[in-house]
Coordinates of C-alpha atoms in Angstrom, one line a residue:
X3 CA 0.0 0.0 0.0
X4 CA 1.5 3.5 -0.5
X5 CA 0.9 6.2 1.9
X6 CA 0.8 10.1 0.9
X7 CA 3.8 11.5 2.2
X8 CA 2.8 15.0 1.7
X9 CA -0.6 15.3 -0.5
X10 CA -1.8 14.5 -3.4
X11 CA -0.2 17.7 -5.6
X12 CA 1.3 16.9 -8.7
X13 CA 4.5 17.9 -7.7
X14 CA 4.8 15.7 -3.9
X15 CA 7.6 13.2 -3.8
X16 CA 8.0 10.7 -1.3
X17 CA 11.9 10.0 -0.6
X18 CA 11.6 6.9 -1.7
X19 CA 15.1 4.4 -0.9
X20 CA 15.7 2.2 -4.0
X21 CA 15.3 -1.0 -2.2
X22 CA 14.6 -2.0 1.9
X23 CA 18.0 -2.0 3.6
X24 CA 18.4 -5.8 5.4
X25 CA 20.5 -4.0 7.8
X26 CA 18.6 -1.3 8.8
X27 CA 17.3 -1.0 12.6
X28 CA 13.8 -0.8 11.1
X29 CA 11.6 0.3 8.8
X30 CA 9.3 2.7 9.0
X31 CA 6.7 4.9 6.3
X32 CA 5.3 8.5 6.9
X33 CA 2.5 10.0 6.5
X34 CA 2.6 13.8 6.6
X35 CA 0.1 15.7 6.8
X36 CA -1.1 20.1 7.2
X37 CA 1.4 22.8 6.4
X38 CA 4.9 23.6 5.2
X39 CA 5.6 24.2 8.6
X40 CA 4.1 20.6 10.2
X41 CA 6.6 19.2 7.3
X42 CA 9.9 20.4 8.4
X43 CA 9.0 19.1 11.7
X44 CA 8.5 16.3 9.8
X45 CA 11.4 15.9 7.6
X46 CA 13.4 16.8 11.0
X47 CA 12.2 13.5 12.6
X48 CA 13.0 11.9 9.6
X49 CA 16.1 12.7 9.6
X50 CA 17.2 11.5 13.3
X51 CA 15.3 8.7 12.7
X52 CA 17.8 7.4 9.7
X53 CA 20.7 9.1 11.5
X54 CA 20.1 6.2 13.6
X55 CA 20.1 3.6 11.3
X56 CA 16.3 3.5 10.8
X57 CA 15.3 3.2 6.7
X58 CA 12.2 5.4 5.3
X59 CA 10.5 3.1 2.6
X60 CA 7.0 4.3 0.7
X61 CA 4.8 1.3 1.3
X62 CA 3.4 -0.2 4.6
X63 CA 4.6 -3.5 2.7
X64 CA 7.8 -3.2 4.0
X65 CA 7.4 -1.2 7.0
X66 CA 7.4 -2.2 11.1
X67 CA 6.1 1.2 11.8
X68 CA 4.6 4.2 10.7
X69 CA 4.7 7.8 11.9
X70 CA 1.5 9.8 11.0
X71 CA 2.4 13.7 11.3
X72 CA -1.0 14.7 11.9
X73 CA -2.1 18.5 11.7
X74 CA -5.3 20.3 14.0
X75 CA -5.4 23.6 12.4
X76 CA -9.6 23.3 11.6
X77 CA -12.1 20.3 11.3
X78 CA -11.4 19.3 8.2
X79 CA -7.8 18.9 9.1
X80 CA -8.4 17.0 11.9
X81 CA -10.7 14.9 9.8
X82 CA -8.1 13.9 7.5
X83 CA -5.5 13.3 10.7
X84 CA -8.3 11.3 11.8
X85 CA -8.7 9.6 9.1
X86 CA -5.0 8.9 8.6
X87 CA -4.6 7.3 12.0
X88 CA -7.5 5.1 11.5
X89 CA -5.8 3.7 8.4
X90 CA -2.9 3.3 9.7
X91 CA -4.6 1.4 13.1
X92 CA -6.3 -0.7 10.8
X93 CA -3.6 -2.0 9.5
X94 CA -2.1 -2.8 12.4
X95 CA -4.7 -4.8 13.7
X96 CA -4.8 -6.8 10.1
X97 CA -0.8 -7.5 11.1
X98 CA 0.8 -5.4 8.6
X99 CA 2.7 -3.2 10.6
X100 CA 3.7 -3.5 14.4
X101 CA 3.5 0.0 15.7
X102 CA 1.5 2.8 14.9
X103 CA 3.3 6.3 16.4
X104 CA 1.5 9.5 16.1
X105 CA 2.8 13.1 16.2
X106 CA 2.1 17.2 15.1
X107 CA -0.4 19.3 16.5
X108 CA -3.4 17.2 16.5
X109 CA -1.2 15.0 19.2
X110 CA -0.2 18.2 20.9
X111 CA -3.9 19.7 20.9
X112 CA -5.9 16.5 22.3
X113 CA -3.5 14.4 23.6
X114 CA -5.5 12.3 26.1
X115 CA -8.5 12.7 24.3
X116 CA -6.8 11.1 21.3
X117 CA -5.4 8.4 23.1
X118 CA -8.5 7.5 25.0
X119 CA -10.7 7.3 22.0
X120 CA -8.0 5.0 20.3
X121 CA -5.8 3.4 22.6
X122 CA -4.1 1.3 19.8
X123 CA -1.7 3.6 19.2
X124 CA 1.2 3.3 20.3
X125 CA 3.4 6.3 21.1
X126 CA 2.1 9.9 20.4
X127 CA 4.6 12.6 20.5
X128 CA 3.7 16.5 21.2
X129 CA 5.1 19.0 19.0
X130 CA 8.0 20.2 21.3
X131 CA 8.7 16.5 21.9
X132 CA 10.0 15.7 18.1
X133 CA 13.5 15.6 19.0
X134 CA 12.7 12.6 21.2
X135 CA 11.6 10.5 18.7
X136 CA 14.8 8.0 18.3
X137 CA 14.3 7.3 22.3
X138 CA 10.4 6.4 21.4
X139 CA 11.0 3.9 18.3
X140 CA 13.9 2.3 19.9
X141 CA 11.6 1.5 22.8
X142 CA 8.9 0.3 20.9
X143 CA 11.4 -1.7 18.6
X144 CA 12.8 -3.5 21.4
X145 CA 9.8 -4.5 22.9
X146 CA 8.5 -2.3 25.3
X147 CA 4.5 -2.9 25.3
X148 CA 3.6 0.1 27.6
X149 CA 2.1 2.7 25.6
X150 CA 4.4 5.8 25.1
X151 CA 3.7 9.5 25.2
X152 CA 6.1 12.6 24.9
X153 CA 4.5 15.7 25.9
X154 CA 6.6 18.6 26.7
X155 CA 6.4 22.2 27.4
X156 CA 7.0 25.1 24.4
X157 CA 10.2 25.4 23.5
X158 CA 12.2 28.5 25.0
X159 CA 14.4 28.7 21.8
X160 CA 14.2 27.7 18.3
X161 CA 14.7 23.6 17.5
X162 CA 17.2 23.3 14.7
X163 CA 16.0 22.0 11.7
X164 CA 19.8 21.3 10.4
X165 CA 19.4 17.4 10.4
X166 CA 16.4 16.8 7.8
X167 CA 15.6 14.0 5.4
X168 CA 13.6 16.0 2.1
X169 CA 10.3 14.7 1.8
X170 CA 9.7 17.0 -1.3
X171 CA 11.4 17.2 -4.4
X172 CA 15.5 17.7 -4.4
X173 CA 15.2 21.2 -5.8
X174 CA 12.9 22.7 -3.2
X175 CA 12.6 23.2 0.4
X176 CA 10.7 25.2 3.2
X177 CA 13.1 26.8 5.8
X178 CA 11.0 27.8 8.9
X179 CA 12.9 30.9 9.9
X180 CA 10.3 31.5 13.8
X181 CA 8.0 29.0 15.9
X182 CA 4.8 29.7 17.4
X183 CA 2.7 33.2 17.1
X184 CA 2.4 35.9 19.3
X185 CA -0.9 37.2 17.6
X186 CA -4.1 36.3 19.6
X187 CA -6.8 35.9 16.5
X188 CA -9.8 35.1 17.8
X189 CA -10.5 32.4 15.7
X190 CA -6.9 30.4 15.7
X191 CA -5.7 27.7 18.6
X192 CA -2.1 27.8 17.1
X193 CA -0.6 29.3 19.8
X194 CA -2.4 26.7 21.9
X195 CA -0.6 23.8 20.3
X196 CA 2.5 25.9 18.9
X197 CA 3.3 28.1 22.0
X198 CA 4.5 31.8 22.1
X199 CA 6.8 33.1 18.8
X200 CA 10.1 32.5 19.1
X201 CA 12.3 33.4 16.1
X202 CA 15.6 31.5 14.8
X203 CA 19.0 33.5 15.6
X204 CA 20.1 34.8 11.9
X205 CA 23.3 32.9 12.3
X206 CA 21.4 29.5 12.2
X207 CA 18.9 30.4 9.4
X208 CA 21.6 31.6 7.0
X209 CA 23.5 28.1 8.1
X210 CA 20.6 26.3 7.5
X211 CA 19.6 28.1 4.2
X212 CA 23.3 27.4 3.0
X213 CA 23.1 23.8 3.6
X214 CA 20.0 23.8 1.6
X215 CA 21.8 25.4 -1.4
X216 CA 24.7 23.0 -1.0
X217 CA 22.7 19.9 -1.1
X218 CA 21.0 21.3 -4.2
X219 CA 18.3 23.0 -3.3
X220 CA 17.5 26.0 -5.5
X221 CA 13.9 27.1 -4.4
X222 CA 14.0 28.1 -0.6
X223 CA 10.2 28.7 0.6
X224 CA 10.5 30.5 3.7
X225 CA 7.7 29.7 6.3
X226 CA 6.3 31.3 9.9
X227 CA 3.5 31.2 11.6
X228 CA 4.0 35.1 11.6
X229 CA 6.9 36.2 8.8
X230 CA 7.1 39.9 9.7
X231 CA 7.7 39.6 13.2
X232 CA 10.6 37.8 13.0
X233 CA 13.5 38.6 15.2
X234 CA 11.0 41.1 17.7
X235 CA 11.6 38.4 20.3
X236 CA 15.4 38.1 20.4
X237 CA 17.1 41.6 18.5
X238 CA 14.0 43.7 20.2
X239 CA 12.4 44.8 16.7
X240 CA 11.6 43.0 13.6
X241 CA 14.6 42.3 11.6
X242 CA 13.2 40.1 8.6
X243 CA 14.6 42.9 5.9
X244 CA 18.0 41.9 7.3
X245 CA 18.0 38.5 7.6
X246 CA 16.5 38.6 3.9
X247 CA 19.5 40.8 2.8
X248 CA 22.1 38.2 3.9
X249 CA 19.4 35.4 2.8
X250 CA 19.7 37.0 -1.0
X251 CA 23.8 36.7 -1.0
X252 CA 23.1 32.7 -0.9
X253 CA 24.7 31.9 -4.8
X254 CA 24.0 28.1 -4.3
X255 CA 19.6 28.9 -4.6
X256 CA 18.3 30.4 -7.3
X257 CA 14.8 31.4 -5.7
X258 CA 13.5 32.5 -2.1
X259 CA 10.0 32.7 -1.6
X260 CA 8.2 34.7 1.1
X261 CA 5.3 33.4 3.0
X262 CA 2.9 33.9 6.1
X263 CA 3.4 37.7 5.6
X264 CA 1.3 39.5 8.4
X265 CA -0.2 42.6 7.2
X266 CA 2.0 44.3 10.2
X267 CA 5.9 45.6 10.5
X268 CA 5.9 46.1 6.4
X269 CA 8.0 49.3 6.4
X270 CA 10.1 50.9 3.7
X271 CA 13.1 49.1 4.5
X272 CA 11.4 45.9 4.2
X273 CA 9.8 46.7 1.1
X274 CA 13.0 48.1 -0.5
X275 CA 14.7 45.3 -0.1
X276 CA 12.1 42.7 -1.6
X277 CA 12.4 45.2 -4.6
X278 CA 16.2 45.2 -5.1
X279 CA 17.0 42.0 -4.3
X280 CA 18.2 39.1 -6.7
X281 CA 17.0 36.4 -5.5
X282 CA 13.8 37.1 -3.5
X283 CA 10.8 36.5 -5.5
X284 CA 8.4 39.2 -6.0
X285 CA 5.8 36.9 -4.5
X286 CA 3.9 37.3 -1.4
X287 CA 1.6 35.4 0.5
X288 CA 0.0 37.7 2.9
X289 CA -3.5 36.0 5.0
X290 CA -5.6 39.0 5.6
X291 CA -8.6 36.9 6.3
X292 CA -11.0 39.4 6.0
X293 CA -11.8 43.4 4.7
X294 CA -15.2 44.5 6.9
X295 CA -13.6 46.8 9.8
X296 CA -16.2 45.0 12.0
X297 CA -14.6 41.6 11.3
X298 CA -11.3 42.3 11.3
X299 CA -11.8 43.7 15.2
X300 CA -14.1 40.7 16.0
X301 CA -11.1 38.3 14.7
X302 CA -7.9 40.7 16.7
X303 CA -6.0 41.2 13.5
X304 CA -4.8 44.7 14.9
X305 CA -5.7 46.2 11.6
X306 CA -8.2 47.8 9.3
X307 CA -9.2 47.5 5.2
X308 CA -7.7 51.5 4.7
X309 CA -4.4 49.8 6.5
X310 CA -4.5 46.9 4.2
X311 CA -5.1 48.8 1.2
X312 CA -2.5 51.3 2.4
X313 CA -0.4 48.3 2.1
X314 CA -1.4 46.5 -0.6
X315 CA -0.8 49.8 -2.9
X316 CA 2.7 50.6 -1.2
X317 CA 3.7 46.8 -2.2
X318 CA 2.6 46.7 -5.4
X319 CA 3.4 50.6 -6.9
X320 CA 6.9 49.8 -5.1
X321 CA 7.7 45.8 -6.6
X322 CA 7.6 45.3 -9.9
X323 CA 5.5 42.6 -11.6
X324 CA 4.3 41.4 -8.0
X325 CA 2.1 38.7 -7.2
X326 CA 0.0 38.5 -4.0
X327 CA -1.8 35.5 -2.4
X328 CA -3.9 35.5 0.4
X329 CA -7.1 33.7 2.4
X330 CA -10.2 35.0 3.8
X331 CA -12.5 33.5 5.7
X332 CA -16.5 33.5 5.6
X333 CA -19.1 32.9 8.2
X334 CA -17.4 34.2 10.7
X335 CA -19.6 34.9 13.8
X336 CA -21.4 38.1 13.3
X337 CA -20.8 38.2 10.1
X338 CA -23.5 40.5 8.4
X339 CA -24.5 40.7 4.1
X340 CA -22.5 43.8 4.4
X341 CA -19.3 42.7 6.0
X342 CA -19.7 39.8 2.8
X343 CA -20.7 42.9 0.4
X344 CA -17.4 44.5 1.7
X345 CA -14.8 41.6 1.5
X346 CA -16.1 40.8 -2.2
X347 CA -16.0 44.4 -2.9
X348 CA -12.0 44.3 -1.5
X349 CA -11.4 41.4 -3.1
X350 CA -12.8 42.8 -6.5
X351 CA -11.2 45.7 -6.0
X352 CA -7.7 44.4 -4.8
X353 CA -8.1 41.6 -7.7
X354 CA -5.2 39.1 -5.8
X355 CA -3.1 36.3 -8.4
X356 CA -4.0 34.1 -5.9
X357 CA -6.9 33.9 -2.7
X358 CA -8.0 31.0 -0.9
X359 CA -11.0 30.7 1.3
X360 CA -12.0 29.1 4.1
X361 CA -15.5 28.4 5.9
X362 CA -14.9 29.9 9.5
X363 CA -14.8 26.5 11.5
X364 CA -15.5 26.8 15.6
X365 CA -11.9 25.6 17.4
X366 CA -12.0 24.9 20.9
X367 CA -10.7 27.4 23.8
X368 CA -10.5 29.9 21.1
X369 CA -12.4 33.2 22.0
X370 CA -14.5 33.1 18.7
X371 CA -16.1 29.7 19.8
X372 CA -17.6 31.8 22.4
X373 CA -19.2 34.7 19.9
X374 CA -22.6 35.4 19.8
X375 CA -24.7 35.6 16.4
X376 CA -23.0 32.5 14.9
X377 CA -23.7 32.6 10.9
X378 CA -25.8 29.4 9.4
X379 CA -23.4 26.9 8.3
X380 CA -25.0 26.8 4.6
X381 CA -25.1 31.1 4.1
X382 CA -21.3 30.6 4.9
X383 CA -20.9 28.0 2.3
X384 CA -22.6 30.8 -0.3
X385 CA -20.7 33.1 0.6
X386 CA -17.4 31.2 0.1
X387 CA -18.7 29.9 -3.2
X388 CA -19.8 33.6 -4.3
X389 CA -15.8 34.5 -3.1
X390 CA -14.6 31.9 -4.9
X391 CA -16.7 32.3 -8.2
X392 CA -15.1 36.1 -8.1
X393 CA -11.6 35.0 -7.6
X394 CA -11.8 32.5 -10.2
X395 CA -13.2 35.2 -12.6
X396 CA -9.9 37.3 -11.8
X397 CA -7.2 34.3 -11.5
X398 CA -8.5 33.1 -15.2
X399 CA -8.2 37.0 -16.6
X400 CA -4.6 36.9 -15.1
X401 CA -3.7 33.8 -16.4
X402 CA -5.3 34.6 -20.3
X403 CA -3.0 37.9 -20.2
X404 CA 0.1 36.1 -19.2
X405 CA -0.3 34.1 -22.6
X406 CA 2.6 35.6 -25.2
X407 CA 5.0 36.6 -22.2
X408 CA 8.1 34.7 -21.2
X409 CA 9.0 32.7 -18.1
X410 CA 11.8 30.9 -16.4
X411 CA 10.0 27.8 -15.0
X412 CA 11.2 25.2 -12.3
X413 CA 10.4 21.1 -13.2
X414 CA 8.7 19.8 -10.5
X415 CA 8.1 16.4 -11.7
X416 CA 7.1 14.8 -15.0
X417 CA 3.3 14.5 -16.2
X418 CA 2.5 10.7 -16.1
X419 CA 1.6 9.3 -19.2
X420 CA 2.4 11.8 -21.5
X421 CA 5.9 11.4 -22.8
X422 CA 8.3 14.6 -23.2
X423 CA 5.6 17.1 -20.7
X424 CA 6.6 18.2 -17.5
X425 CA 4.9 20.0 -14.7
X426 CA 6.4 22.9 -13.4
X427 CA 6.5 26.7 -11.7
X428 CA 7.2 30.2 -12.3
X429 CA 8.3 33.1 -9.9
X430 CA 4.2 33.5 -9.6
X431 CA 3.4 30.0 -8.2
X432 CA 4.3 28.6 -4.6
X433 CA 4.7 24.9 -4.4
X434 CA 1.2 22.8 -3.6
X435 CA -0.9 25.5 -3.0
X436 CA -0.7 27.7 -6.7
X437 CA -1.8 26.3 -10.4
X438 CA 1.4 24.9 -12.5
X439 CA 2.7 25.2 -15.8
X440 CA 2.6 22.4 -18.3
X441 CA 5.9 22.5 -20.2
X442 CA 5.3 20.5 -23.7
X443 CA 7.8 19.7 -26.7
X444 CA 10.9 19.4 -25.2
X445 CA 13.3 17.3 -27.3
X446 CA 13.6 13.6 -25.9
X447 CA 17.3 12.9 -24.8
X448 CA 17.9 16.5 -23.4
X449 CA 19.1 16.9 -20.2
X450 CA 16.1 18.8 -19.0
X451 CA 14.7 16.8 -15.9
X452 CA 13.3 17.5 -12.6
X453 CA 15.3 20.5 -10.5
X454 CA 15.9 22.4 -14.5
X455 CA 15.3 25.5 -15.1
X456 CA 13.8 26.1 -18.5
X457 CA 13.2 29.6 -20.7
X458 CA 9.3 29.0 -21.8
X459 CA 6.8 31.2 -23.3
X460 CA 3.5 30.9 -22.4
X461 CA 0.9 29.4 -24.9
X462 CA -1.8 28.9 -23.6
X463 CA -3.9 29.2 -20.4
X464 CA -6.3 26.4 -18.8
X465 CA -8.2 27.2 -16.1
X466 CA -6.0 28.4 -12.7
X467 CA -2.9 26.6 -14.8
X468 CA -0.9 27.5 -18.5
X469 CA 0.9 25.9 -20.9
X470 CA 4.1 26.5 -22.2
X471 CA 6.9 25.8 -25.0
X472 CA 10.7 25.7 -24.0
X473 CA 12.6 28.4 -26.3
X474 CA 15.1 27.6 -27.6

C-alpha cells in the first residue's frame, strides 16, 4: 500500500530508498500531513530517525512502523489526521505493521482525548517532543509494550531543523525561519498547540539556508506562523529585511520565496529590499482573512481594510510585476450581508493572483467559539462559493494575459503518461498550493529533468494553470 507522504499535488515526492535496507534498525513509512511548517518538523524526525540507522520506505509493505504527522489547524484537518490514523490502526490490527506512532499538533492539541478514543496507538509525540523521537522507536522496537507518550512544554528557543531528510522534491525546500505566534486571532488555537513566537538566531537560518543550497536546493520557501515579526523576540524589533538581505547573497539557490506575511511591520526598508534583491521572488503570501472593519476587530488582526489597502498599494506601486496571495475566511460569527458585500467588494477591488477561502470553522478554547450571532453553516458556504466564483473570474483574466509573455519555470516532476511534458512553476506559483505550468515539446534525450530551469513562453492558459513551449 502506498501512503501520501505529503498530499496528493502533482509535484509531492516521497523520498523513496531504491530497495529496503536488510541492515537497517527498522523500517518505518510516513504519513505527513497540514502545512509547510508541520513538514519540516517532519522531515526533522526523519532525519534523526535514519541518523540512527532507521530506513524510510513508501509502502506499509515493507514497513514495522509508521509515523503519522497529523495536523489540528480546523475540522477538516483534523478529519483527514483522523482519518489517517484510523488507516494506519487498521492496518495494524490486520498485522501489517507492528507499531502505529502518532505526532504534530493534533497529538499536541488532544492528547488524552486522542489516546482515550484510540488506545491502539502506540506512542504519540507533542510537538515540542520531536526531537525525542529516536528514544520512542527504539523503545517500541525492542519491545517495550507500555504505551508511550512525549509531551513537553513550548520550546524557550528555536529547534534546529539542520538534520532533515527532504520529503519534497530535491530542488525545493521550506526553511522555517520563527516557531509559534504571538498574535491572539480570535478564531486560531495555534498558539495553543504551537506556544508563544520565538524566532531562529540569523546565524542558524543563514547556516541552514546554505546547507540547503549546497545539497542542491535552489527554491527556498520561507515559512512562519507570523513572517514579519521575525526577530521582535530576540534583537528587540523585527529584523526580517535583514535577515533577507544576507538570505539574498546565498549563490547556491536560485529562488526564495516569502510566506505567512502578516499585514503588520511592512516598512520601507522591508519593502525596498524585496524590490532590489536578486534572488527574493516578487511573490507574497499575505493571509488578511478578512476586509469589513467589524470583522477584522471581531477576529484581533490589529488592523483595518484602509491599512490593508495602504499596504497593498505601497507593495505593489513599489515591486515590480508582483504577485500577492492571500485567504479569507466567511461565516465568521457576526458576520452580516455587508461585512460579505465588503470583503467581495475588497477582493474585486484588490483583484489578488491568488486567494483562498475558508468556511470559519468553531476551534475549541479559542475566543470566537464563544461569539454570539453565529452565521448558518449553509449562508457561509454561499458566501465562500460567491468569493470563490469572483476570484476565479480574476485568477483566469490573469492567467489569459500572461499568454505571449516569457517565463523561467522550475520542473517539479514529469506528467505521467504523457511522454516529453513536465509540470512545473514560475516566480508567480508557490509549491502545492498555486496552479502549475505544463511545459510540452521538449526534445527527448535532453538533459532537462526535474530540479531544471527552462526559458518558456506561455501558450496557452487552462483554467487556474498554463501551458508553455521551451525556447530555444
Amino acid at each position: 500500500m502506498q501512503l501520501p507522504v505529503v498530499s496528493d499535488t502533482p509535484t509531492a515526492k516521497p523520498a523513496t530508498p531504491a530497495d529496503p535496507d536488510s541492515n537497517a534498525r527498522g523500517r518505518y513509512a510516513v504519513v505527513s500531513l497540514g502545512c509547510p511548517k508541520n513538514l519540516v518538523d517532519t522531515e526533522q524526525m526523519l532525519g534523526r530517525l535514519d541518523e540512527d540507522g532507521y530506513q524510510m520506505v513508501d509502502s506499509v509493505d515493507s514497513a514495522d512502523f509508521v509515523v503519522v504527522n497529523t495536523c489540528g489547524f480546523i475540522d477538516s484537518a483534523r478529519e483527514e489526521s483522523l482519518g489517517a490514523i484510523d488507516e494506519m490502526l487498521a492496518l495494524k490490527k490486520q498485522g501489517k505493521i507492528r507499531n502505529v506512532v502518532v505526532t504534530g499538533c493534533l497529538a499536541e492539541r488532544q492528547q488524552g482525548k486522542l489516546l482515550e478514543a484510540r488506545p491502539e496507538i502506540d506512542a504519540m509525540i507533542g510537538v515540542f517532543g520531536r526531537n525525542e523521537i529516536v528514544s520512542v522507536i527504539d523503545r517500541l522496537q525492542s519491545g517495550v509494550e507500555e504505551q508511550q507518550k512525549v509531551f513537553r512544554p513550548a520550546a524557550v528557543k528555536p529547534l534546529s531543523d539542520a538534520v532533515r531528510t527532504a520529503v519534497t522534491p530535491r530542488h525545493f525546500a521550506y526553511l522555517k525561519i520563527s516557531e509559534g505566534c504571538d498574535r491572539l486571532c480570535t478564531f486560531c488555537a495555534i498558539p495553543k498547540m504551537r506556544g508563544k513566537h520565538y524566532s531562529k538566531p540569523m546565524e542558524q537560518v543563514i547556516d541552514e539556508a546554505k546547507r540547503l543550497g549546497d545539497s542542491g536546493v535552489r527554491e527556498i520557501v520561507i515559512v512562519a506562523q507570523d513572517t514579519t515579526y521575525y526577530g521582535k523576540d530576540i534583537y528587540g524589533k523585527p529584523r526580517l529585511a535583514d535577515l533577507l538581505v544576507e538570505l539574498d547573497k546565498i549563490e547556491s539557490v536560485d529562488w526564495i520565496r516569502l510566506m505567512y506575511f502578516y499585514p503588520m511591520y511592512i516598512d520601507d526598508q522591508l519593502i525596498d529590499t524585496l524590490a532590489g534583491a536578486k534572488r527574493i521572488l516578487p511573490y507574497i503570501d499575505m493571509p488578511l482573512q478578512h476586509a469589513s472593519d467589524q470583522m477584522l476587530r471581531r477576529m484581533s488582526r490589529k488592523t483595518t481594510r484602509s491599512l490593508q489597502e495602504e499596504i497593498m498599494g505601497n507593495l505593489r506601486s513599489r515591486i515590480d510585476n508582483l504577485v500577492m496571495r492571500t485567504t479569507m475566511i466567511t461565516g465568521f460569527p457576526g458576520e452580516t450581508d455587508d461585512d460579505f458585500a465588503q470583503l467581495m467588494d475588497f477582493a474585486e477591488k484588490q483583484r489578488f493572483e491568488h486567494l483562498g477561502v475558508f468556511t470559519y470553522s468553531v476551534e475549541e478554547d479559542t475566543p470566537a467559539a464563544k461569539l454570539p450571532n453565529r452565521v448558518p453553516a449553509e449562508i457561509a458556504q454561499q458566501r465562500y462559493e460567491s468569493l470563490m466564483a469572483l476570484q476565479q473570474k480574476i485568477a483566469f483574466e490573469w492567467a489569459d494575459k500572461r499568454v505571449g509573455s516569457t517565463e523561467d519555470v522550475i520542473i517539479d516532476a514529469a506528467l505521467p503518461d504523457q511522454e516529453g511534458v513536465w509540470i512545473g512553476r514560475s516566480r508567480a506559483e508557490a509549491p502545492d498550493i498555486d496552479g502549475v505550468i505544463y511545459v510540452s515539446g521538449i526534445e527527448p534525450g535532453s538533459d532537462v529533468g526535474v530540479g531544471s530551469m527552462v526559458r518558456c513562453e506561455i501558450v496557452a492558459a487552462d483554467g487556474y494553470d498554463l501551458v508553455a513551449a521551451p525556447l530555444e
